[in-house]
């Protein structure tokens, strides 16, 4: 969960408790907020405010303005969500969930948005950088497509597969790195946010 989401989660729970809500309403809000705020912004189908209002109803409490702390946390979360929707995107072509998680953490920390092309058929629109896992069956075609669209593309794969690394460069990848080198250099491989 992003720090801005963690602050909002804590602030809304504190606000609900300060209004005298009982354990069940607080527990439900805690659980619902944790589930919602763990999702990428694009996948969130409700807002924290909607969950808070639902918790007030469940506790039989009248709706009233948020506490100052909860209001500020909600505004900060809204700014972060707006930035996520307008941030330049980084594309990951691959299926490895551990790799995706590491890349996503670095991308979010840089204030960028991650898109995933698990099928290997990437849409280069809006992409400023692409990372292609060479063990993915569609890696070669993805590199060709991205290079043709002018997207800076970094391929990565097993250090023992020199042939795949050379092939990636010949297909148009700007760089091809062993997996361990890629993850060590990941923060510097990300584009600077304008």
JSON list of N, CA and C in Angstrom, two decimals, residues 21 54 60 70 74 98 111 119-120 124 156 169 181 183:
[
{"chain": "A", "resi": 21, "resn": "UNK", "atom": "N", "xyz": [-18.25, 5.09, 16.73]},
{"chain": "A", "resi": 21, "resn": "UNK", "atom": "CA", "xyz": [-18.65, 3.87, 16.02]},
{"chain": "A", "resi": 21, "resn": "UNK", "atom": "C", "xyz": [-18.16, 2.65, 16.78]},
{"chain": "A", "resi": 54, "resn": "UNK", "atom": "N", "xyz": [-20.60, 4.40, 4.04]},
{"chain": "A", "resi": 54, "resn": "UNK", "atom": "CA", "xyz": [-21.26, 3.12, 4.30]},
{"chain": "A", "resi": 54, "resn": "UNK", "atom": "C", "xyz": [-21.02, 2.69, 5.75]},
{"chain": "A", "resi": 60, "resn": "UNK", "atom": "N", "xyz": [-25.07, 3.57, 12.31]},
{"chain": "A", "resi": 60, "resn": "UNK", "atom": "CA", "xyz": [-26.22, 4.39, 12.68]},
{"chain": "A", "resi": 60, "resn": "UNK", "atom": "C", "xyz": [-25.85, 5.83, 12.99]},
{"chain": "A", "resi": 70, "resn": "UNK", "atom": "N", "xyz": [-8.49, 13.60, 8.52]},
{"chain": "A", "resi": 70, "resn": "UNK", "atom": "CA", "xyz": [-9.03, 12.72, 7.49]},
{"chain": "A", "resi": 70, "resn": "UNK", "atom": "C", "xyz": [-9.25, 13.48, 6.18]},
{"chain": "A", "resi": 74, "resn": "UNK", "atom": "N", "xyz": [-7.46, 12.54, 2.74]},
{"chain": "A", "resi": 74, "resn": "UNK", "atom": "CA", "xyz": [-8.29, 12.22, 1.57]},
{"chain": "A", "resi": 74, "resn": "UNK", "atom": "C", "xyz": [-7.88, 13.08, 0.37]},
{"chain": "A", "resi": 98, "resn": "UNK", "atom": "N", "xyz": [6.48, -11.90, -9.51]},
{"chain": "A", "resi": 98, "resn": "UNK", "atom": "CA", "xyz": [7.52, -11.33, -8.64]},
{"chain": "A", "resi": 98, "resn": "UNK", "atom": "C", "xyz": [8.23, -10.18, -9.35]},
{"chain": "A", "resi": 111, "resn": "UNK", "atom": "N", "xyz": [6.88, 7.95, -9.38]},
{"chain": "A", "resi": 111, "resn": "UNK", "atom": "CA", "xyz": [5.74, 8.77, -9.77]},
{"chain": "A", "resi": 111, "resn": "UNK", "atom": "C", "xyz": [5.23, 8.47, -11.18]},
{"chain": "A", "resi": 119, "resn": "UNK", "atom": "N", "xyz": [0.23, -10.61, -22.58]},
{"chain": "A", "resi": 119, "resn": "UNK", "atom": "CA", "xyz": [0.07, -11.39, -23.80]},
{"chain": "A", "resi": 119, "resn": "UNK", "atom": "C", "xyz": [1.26, -11.23, -24.74]},
{"chain": "A", "resi": 120, "resn": "UNK", "atom": "N", "xyz": [2.08, -10.23, -24.52]},
{"chain": "A", "resi": 120, "resn": "UNK", "atom": "CA", "xyz": [3.23, -10.00, -25.39]},
{"chain": "A", "resi": 120, "resn": "UNK", "atom": "C", "xyz": [2.90, -9.15, -26.59]},
{"chain": "A", "resi": 124, "resn": "UNK", "atom": "N", "xyz": [2.00, 0.44, -27.70]},
{"chain": "A", "resi": 124, "resn": "UNK", "atom": "CA", "xyz": [3.02, 1.40, -27.28]},
{"chain": "A", "resi": 124, "resn": "UNK", "atom": "C", "xyz": [2.49, 2.79, -26.96]},
{"chain": "A", "resi": 156, "resn": "UNK", "atom": "N", "xyz": [15.49, -7.91, -20.53]},
{"chain": "A", "resi": 156, "resn": "UNK", "atom": "CA", "xyz": [16.27, -8.58, -19.48]},
{"chain": "A", "resi": 156, "resn": "UNK", "atom": "C", "xyz": [15.95, -10.07, -19.50]},
{"chain": "A", "resi": 169, "resn": "UNK", "atom": "N", "xyz": [19.03, -7.03, -28.64]},
{"chain": "A", "resi": 169, "resn": "UNK", "atom": "CA", "xyz": [19.64, -5.81, -29.18]},
{"chain": "A", "resi": 169, "resn": "UNK", "atom": "C", "xyz": [19.46, -5.74, -30.70]},
{"chain": "A", "resi": 181, "resn": "UNK", "atom": "N", "xyz": [21.34, -7.80, -13.05]},
{"chain": "A", "resi": 181, "resn": "UNK", "atom": "CA", "xyz": [21.82, -6.45, -13.37]},
{"chain": "A", "resi": 181, "resn": "UNK", "atom": "C", "xyz": [20.62, -5.52, -13.58]},
{"chain": "A", "resi": 183, "resn": "UNK", "atom": "N", "xyz": [17.56, -5.67, -12.30]},
{"chain": "A", "resi": 183, "resn": "UNK", "atom": "CA", "xyz": [16.90, -5.28, -11.05]},
{"chain": "A", "resi": 183, "resn": "UNK", "atom": "C", "xyz": [17.79, -4.42, -10.17]}
]
